[in-house]
mmCIF file of C-alpha atoms in Angstrom:
data_model
loop_
_atom_site.group_PDB
_atom_site.id
_atom_site.type_symbol
_atom_site.label_atom_id
_atom_site.label_comp_id
_atom_site.label_asym_id
_atom_site.label_seq_id
_atom_site.Cartn_x
_atom_site.Cartn_y
_atom_site.Cartn_z
ATOM 1 C CA GLY A 975 99.114 65.961 -25.590
ATOM 2 C CA ASP A 976 97.529 62.787 -24.298
ATOM 3 C CA SER A 977 95.183 63.096 -21.332
ATOM 4 C CA VAL A 978 92.428 61.332 -19.408
ATOM 5 C CA THR A 979 89.329 62.891 -17.854
ATOM 6 C CA GLN A 980 87.344 61.061 -15.199
ATOM 7 C CA MET A 981 84.046 61.882 -13.575
ATOM 8 C CA GLU A 982 84.576 63.539 -10.253
ATOM 9 C CA GLY A 983 83.554 61.845 -7.063
ATOM 10 C CA PRO A 984 83.033 60.901 -4.476
ATOM 11 C CA VAL A 985 80.434 58.344 -5.466
ATOM 12 C CA THR A 986 78.318 56.668 -2.787
ATOM 13 C CA LEU A 987 76.123 53.684 -3.642
ATOM 14 C CA SER A 988 74.100 51.128 -1.769
ATOM 15 C CA GLU A 989 75.141 47.501 -1.984
ATOM 16 C CA GLU A 990 73.875 45.770 -5.151
ATOM 17 C CA ALA A 991 73.439 49.072 -7.011
ATOM 18 C CA PHE A 992 74.671 49.570 -10.577
ATOM 19 C CA LEU A 993 77.959 51.421 -10.981
ATOM 20 C CA THR A 994 79.169 53.618 -13.820
ATOM 21 C CA ILE A 995 82.330 55.702 -13.666
ATOM 22 C CA ASN A 996 82.861 57.788 -16.773
ATOM 23 C CA CYS A 997 86.241 58.144 -18.453
ATOM 24 C CA THR A 998 87.093 59.945 -21.666
ATOM 25 C CA TYR A 999 90.475 60.403 -23.244
ATOM 26 C CA THR A 1000 92.396 62.568 -25.674
ATOM 27 C CA ALA A 1001 95.114 60.906 -27.696
ATOM 28 C CA THR A 1002 96.335 60.544 -31.215
ATOM 29 C CA GLY A 1003 96.310 57.161 -32.836
ATOM 30 C CA TYR A 1004 95.296 54.109 -30.856
ATOM 31 C CA PRO A 1005 96.243 54.164 -27.184
ATOM 32 C CA SER A 1006 95.783 51.269 -24.780
ATOM 33 C CA LEU A 1007 93.292 51.959 -21.994
ATOM 34 C CA PHE A 1008 93.299 50.757 -18.400
ATOM 35 C CA TRP A 1009 91.376 50.884 -15.144
ATOM 36 C CA TYR A 1010 93.318 50.660 -11.901
ATOM 37 C CA VAL A 1011 91.924 50.315 -8.378
ATOM 38 C CA GLN A 1012 93.510 51.616 -5.174
ATOM 39 C CA TYR A 1013 92.410 50.372 -1.762
ATOM 40 C CA PRO A 1014 93.135 52.574 1.269
ATOM 41 C CA GLY A 1015 96.831 52.859 2.074
ATOM 42 C CA GLU A 1016 97.904 50.672 -0.814
ATOM 43 C CA GLY A 1017 99.346 50.963 -4.283
ATOM 44 C CA LEU A 1018 97.348 50.684 -7.472
ATOM 45 C CA GLN A 1019 96.282 47.353 -8.889
ATOM 46 C CA LEU A 1020 95.414 46.702 -12.504
ATOM 47 C CA LEU A 1021 91.683 45.995 -12.761
ATOM 48 C CA LEU A 1022 91.197 45.612 -16.504
ATOM 49 C CA LYS A 1023 92.492 46.827 -19.824
ATOM 50 C CA ALA A 1024 91.684 47.097 -23.538
ATOM 51 C CA THR A 1025 94.199 47.570 -26.287
ATOM 52 C CA LYS A 1026 92.105 48.281 -29.380
ATOM 53 C CA ALA A 1027 88.788 49.758 -30.397
ATOM 54 C CA ASP A 1028 85.666 47.768 -29.424
ATOM 55 C CA ASP A 1029 87.649 45.560 -27.048
ATOM 56 C CA LYS A 1030 85.926 44.871 -23.744
ATOM 57 C CA GLY A 1031 88.058 44.445 -20.662
ATOM 58 C CA SER A 1032 86.540 42.587 -17.727
ATOM 59 C CA ASN A 1033 87.556 41.402 -14.272
ATOM 60 C CA LYS A 1034 85.798 40.702 -10.949
ATOM 61 C CA GLY A 1035 82.425 41.701 -12.415
ATOM 62 C CA PHE A 1036 83.734 45.036 -13.728
ATOM 63 C CA GLU A 1037 83.617 45.807 -17.442
ATOM 64 C CA ALA A 1038 84.747 48.608 -19.736
ATOM 65 C CA THR A 1039 84.503 48.903 -23.527
ATOM 66 C CA TYR A 1040 86.998 50.844 -25.649
ATOM 67 C CA ARG A 1041 84.845 53.233 -27.697
ATOM 68 C CA LYS A 1042 86.941 55.063 -30.247
ATOM 69 C CA GLU A 1043 84.014 56.971 -31.736
ATOM 70 C CA THR A 1044 83.275 58.605 -28.383
ATOM 71 C CA THR A 1045 86.869 58.364 -27.020
ATOM 72 C CA SER A 1046 85.508 56.736 -23.889
ATOM 73 C CA PHE A 1047 86.269 53.826 -21.581
ATOM 74 C CA HIS A 1048 83.519 53.884 -18.939
ATOM 75 C CA LEU A 1049 83.761 51.447 -16.031
ATOM 76 C CA GLU A 1050 80.607 49.500 -15.110
ATOM 77 C CA LYS A 1051 79.540 46.878 -12.604
ATOM 78 C CA GLY A 1052 76.068 45.462 -12.326
ATOM 79 C CA SER A 1053 75.968 44.921 -8.563
ATOM 80 C CA VAL A 1054 78.517 46.530 -6.283
ATOM 81 C CA GLN A 1055 79.643 45.158 -2.939
ATOM 82 C CA VAL A 1056 81.016 46.849 0.161
ATOM 83 C CA SER A 1057 84.428 45.382 -0.724
ATOM 84 C CA ASP A 1058 84.440 47.422 -3.958
ATOM 85 C CA SER A 1059 84.915 50.614 -1.944
ATOM 86 C CA ALA A 1060 88.147 52.107 -3.298
ATOM 87 C CA VAL A 1061 89.513 54.772 -5.624
ATOM 88 C CA TYR A 1062 89.371 53.968 -9.341
ATOM 89 C CA PHE A 1063 91.786 55.434 -11.878
ATOM 90 C CA CYS A 1064 91.409 55.481 -15.624
ATOM 91 C CA ALA A 1065 94.676 55.553 -17.567
ATOM 92 C CA LEU A 1066 96.096 55.370 -21.044
ATOM 93 C CA THR A 1067 99.406 54.613 -22.607
ATOM 94 C CA HIS A 1068 100.460 55.229 -26.130
ATOM 95 C CA PRO A 1069 103.225 53.519 -28.054
ATOM 96 C CA ASN A 1070 104.587 56.896 -29.135
ATOM 97 C CA THR A 1071 105.140 57.990 -25.520
ATOM 98 C CA GLY A 1072 107.511 55.191 -24.637
ATOM 99 C CA ASN A 1073 104.969 53.394 -22.460
ATOM 100 C CA GLN A 1074 104.487 56.400 -20.210
ATOM 101 C CA PHE A 1075 101.058 56.324 -18.577
ATOM 102 C CA TYR A 1076 98.613 59.181 -18.215
ATOM 103 C CA PHE A 1077 96.212 58.870 -15.286
ATOM 104 C CA GLY A 1078 92.901 60.471 -14.515
ATOM 105 C CA THR A 1079 92.433 62.128 -11.147
ATOM 106 C CA GLY A 1080 90.660 59.118 -9.660
ATOM 107 C CA THR A 1081 87.086 58.543 -8.516
ATOM 108 C CA SER A 1082 86.401 57.532 -4.944
ATOM 109 C CA LEU A 1083 83.657 54.931 -4.508
ATOM 110 C CA THR A 1084 82.004 54.094 -1.198
ATOM 111 C CA VAL A 1085 79.498 51.264 -1.041
ATOM 112 C CA ILE A 1086 77.234 51.188 1.994
ATOM 113 C CA PRO A 1087 75.429 48.078 3.275
ATOM 114 C CA ASP B 177 106.286 35.561 -6.708
ATOM 115 C CA GLY B 178 107.435 38.530 -8.770
ATOM 116 C CA GLY B 179 106.576 42.021 -7.733
ATOM 117 C CA ILE B 180 107.721 45.435 -6.603
ATOM 118 C CA THR B 181 108.846 46.150 -3.072
ATOM 119 C CA GLN B 182 108.836 49.639 -1.646
ATOM 120 C CA SER B 183 110.376 50.388 1.695
ATOM 121 C CA PRO B 184 109.773 51.667 4.221
ATOM 122 C CA LYS B 185 105.976 51.861 4.278
ATOM 123 C CA TYR B 186 106.034 54.908 6.578
ATOM 124 C CA LEU B 187 108.840 57.447 6.796
ATOM 125 C CA PHE B 188 109.259 60.541 8.906
ATOM 126 C CA ARG B 189 111.766 63.232 8.073
ATOM 127 C CA LYS B 190 112.816 66.436 9.705
ATOM 128 C CA GLU B 191 112.827 69.572 7.628
ATOM 129 C CA GLY B 192 116.154 70.154 5.895
ATOM 130 C CA GLN B 193 117.054 66.469 5.658
ATOM 131 C CA ASN B 194 117.380 64.364 2.543
ATOM 132 C CA VAL B 195 115.684 60.977 2.545
ATOM 133 C CA THR B 196 115.854 58.044 0.135
ATOM 134 C CA LEU B 197 112.899 55.807 -0.732
ATOM 135 C CA SER B 198 113.676 52.314 -1.925
ATOM 136 C CA CYS B 199 112.051 50.536 -4.888
ATOM 137 C CA GLU B 200 113.081 47.048 -5.981
ATOM 138 C CA GLN B 201 111.474 44.824 -8.621
ATOM 139 C CA ASN B 202 112.092 41.224 -9.664
ATOM 140 C CA LEU B 203 109.835 41.254 -12.694
ATOM 141 C CA ASN B 204 112.682 41.815 -15.160
ATOM 142 C CA HIS B 205 110.926 44.988 -16.301
ATOM 143 C CA ASP B 206 112.955 47.505 -18.239
ATOM 144 C CA ALA B 207 111.058 50.648 -17.255
ATOM 145 C CA MET B 208 110.517 52.054 -13.777
ATOM 146 C CA TYR B 209 108.602 55.099 -12.570
ATOM 147 C CA TRP B 210 108.076 57.266 -9.506
ATOM 148 C CA TYR B 211 104.758 58.986 -8.850
ATOM 149 C CA ARG B 212 103.586 61.296 -6.127
ATOM 150 C CA GLN B 213 100.006 61.170 -4.843
ATOM 151 C CA ASP B 214 98.484 63.866 -2.662
ATOM 152 C CA PRO B 215 95.168 63.445 -0.814
ATOM 153 C CA GLY B 216 92.213 63.519 -3.181
ATOM 154 C CA GLN B 217 94.440 63.999 -6.196
ATOM 155 C CA GLY B 218 95.678 61.890 -9.036
ATOM 156 C CA LEU B 219 99.178 60.656 -9.703
ATOM 157 C CA ARG B 220 101.914 62.999 -10.811
ATOM 158 C CA LEU B 221 105.043 61.663 -12.503
ATOM 159 C CA ILE B 222 108.324 62.571 -10.805
ATOM 160 C CA TYR B 223 110.971 60.610 -12.743
ATOM 161 C CA TYR B 224 111.100 57.604 -14.996
ATOM 162 C CA SER B 225 113.748 55.326 -16.402
ATOM 163 C CA GLN B 226 113.471 53.231 -19.547
ATOM 164 C CA ILE B 227 116.854 51.491 -19.227
ATOM 165 C CA VAL B 228 119.719 51.156 -16.786
ATOM 166 C CA ASN B 229 121.888 54.257 -16.338
ATOM 167 C CA ASP B 230 119.300 56.486 -18.002
ATOM 168 C CA PHE B 231 116.361 58.442 -16.587
ATOM 169 C CA GLN B 232 114.172 61.399 -17.479
ATOM 170 C CA LYS B 233 112.365 64.071 -15.524
ATOM 171 C CA GLY B 234 108.633 63.868 -15.212
ATOM 172 C CA ASP B 235 106.183 66.664 -14.537
ATOM 173 C CA ILE B 236 107.338 67.493 -10.992
ATOM 174 C CA ALA B 237 111.043 66.556 -10.785
ATOM 175 C CA GLU B 238 112.203 69.653 -8.879
ATOM 176 C CA GLY B 239 113.540 68.726 -5.430
ATOM 177 C CA TYR B 240 113.923 65.052 -6.289
ATOM 178 C CA SER B 241 116.741 62.904 -7.642
ATOM 179 C CA VAL B 242 117.008 59.289 -8.808
ATOM 180 C CA SER B 243 119.552 56.736 -9.957
ATOM 181 C CA ARG B 244 119.271 53.558 -12.007
ATOM 182 C CA GLU B 245 122.480 51.625 -11.541
ATOM 183 C CA LYS B 246 120.758 48.235 -11.662
ATOM 184 C CA LYS B 247 117.752 47.032 -13.602
ATOM 185 C CA GLU B 248 116.050 45.909 -10.390
ATOM 186 C CA SER B 249 116.439 49.113 -8.400
ATOM 187 C CA PHE B 250 115.231 52.702 -8.802
ATOM 188 C CA PRO B 251 115.694 54.667 -5.552
ATOM 189 C CA LEU B 252 114.187 58.125 -5.136
ATOM 190 C CA THR B 253 115.844 60.801 -3.006
ATOM 191 C CA VAL B 254 113.665 63.579 -1.667
ATOM 192 C CA THR B 255 116.005 66.485 -1.086
ATOM 193 C CA SER B 256 115.691 69.453 1.226
ATOM 194 C CA ALA B 257 114.941 71.534 -1.864
ATOM 195 C CA GLN B 258 111.511 69.916 -2.181
ATOM 196 C CA LYS B 259 109.183 72.505 -0.664
ATOM 197 C CA ASN B 260 106.273 70.275 0.245
ATOM 198 C CA PRO B 261 107.459 66.674 0.441
ATOM 199 C CA THR B 262 104.714 65.199 2.619
ATOM 200 C CA ALA B 263 102.871 62.795 0.296
ATOM 201 C CA PHE B 264 102.310 59.194 -0.694
ATOM 202 C CA TYR B 265 104.988 57.961 -3.121
ATOM 203 C CA LEU B 266 104.356 55.151 -5.556
ATOM 204 C CA CYS B 267 106.896 53.229 -7.586
ATOM 205 C CA ALA B 268 105.889 51.281 -10.705
ATOM 206 C CA SER B 269 107.498 49.206 -13.386
ATOM 207 C CA SER B 270 106.516 47.971 -16.805
ATOM 208 C CA SER B 271 107.790 45.985 -19.716
ATOM 209 C CA THR B 272 108.259 47.994 -22.852
ATOM 210 C CA ARG B 273 105.471 46.038 -24.515
ATOM 211 C CA GLY B 274 102.755 48.188 -22.936
ATOM 212 C CA ALA B 275 101.241 45.464 -20.766
ATOM 213 C CA GLY B 276 100.503 47.883 -17.969
ATOM 214 C CA TYR B 277 102.176 49.081 -14.830
ATOM 215 C CA THR B 278 102.840 47.006 -11.752
ATOM 216 C CA PHE B 279 102.784 49.190 -8.666
ATOM 217 C CA GLY B 280 104.463 48.868 -5.316
ATOM 218 C CA SER B 281 102.460 49.333 -2.129
ATOM 219 C CA GLY B 282 103.767 52.850 -1.611
ATOM 220 C CA THR B 283 105.719 54.855 0.966
ATOM 221 C CA ARG B 284 104.000 57.530 3.014
ATOM 222 C CA LEU B 285 106.479 60.314 3.764
ATOM 223 C CA THR B 286 105.740 62.842 6.472
ATOM 224 C CA VAL B 287 107.920 65.841 7.183
ATOM 225 C CA VAL B 288 107.897 66.805 10.869
#
């Protein structure tokens, strides 16, 4: 079945460091891929998405490229800020699953000044 | 502004009691979902509903029940049969076009 695998955390970075959070997926066909962010005590917010191969999703300085050849959707940011501290979830949905989402286990990021 | 409202934000329950978590959306979304999140873990699907008056079990439905009498509302009841109900519960909705989920802000349930 469909699934998502994320790099395990926690990840701790200094402010202005480069961020990469790895995400790979298993799915038949062409799923849509998403990154969600969860701040402490809150629900998840959509960060970015990509719906077809080679698409690049971007938002708030974060980027991720849909790589079908490597079944990956790694999240990157060139210069992180303290306010980026949160838990990041990679997810996919597939038309054949009736829009049901499959989430990774989440990666906790802490950015220190 | 459209969105999803979960209430209450914090809920305490005594063992052996049923409790109902509210989820209301005004996004005109057809599909609604309930997830459970435990500390340091990902999201696990409890129940979902694609249309009014229809719902399906997710991966961990035992000890939970839902109803979908209106498009806007998808309440979750945590019954006394749920062995370990203390968790953070998230409700979400989506259009059927695969645009992504919109999440509520969650309800933290603690059994005392």
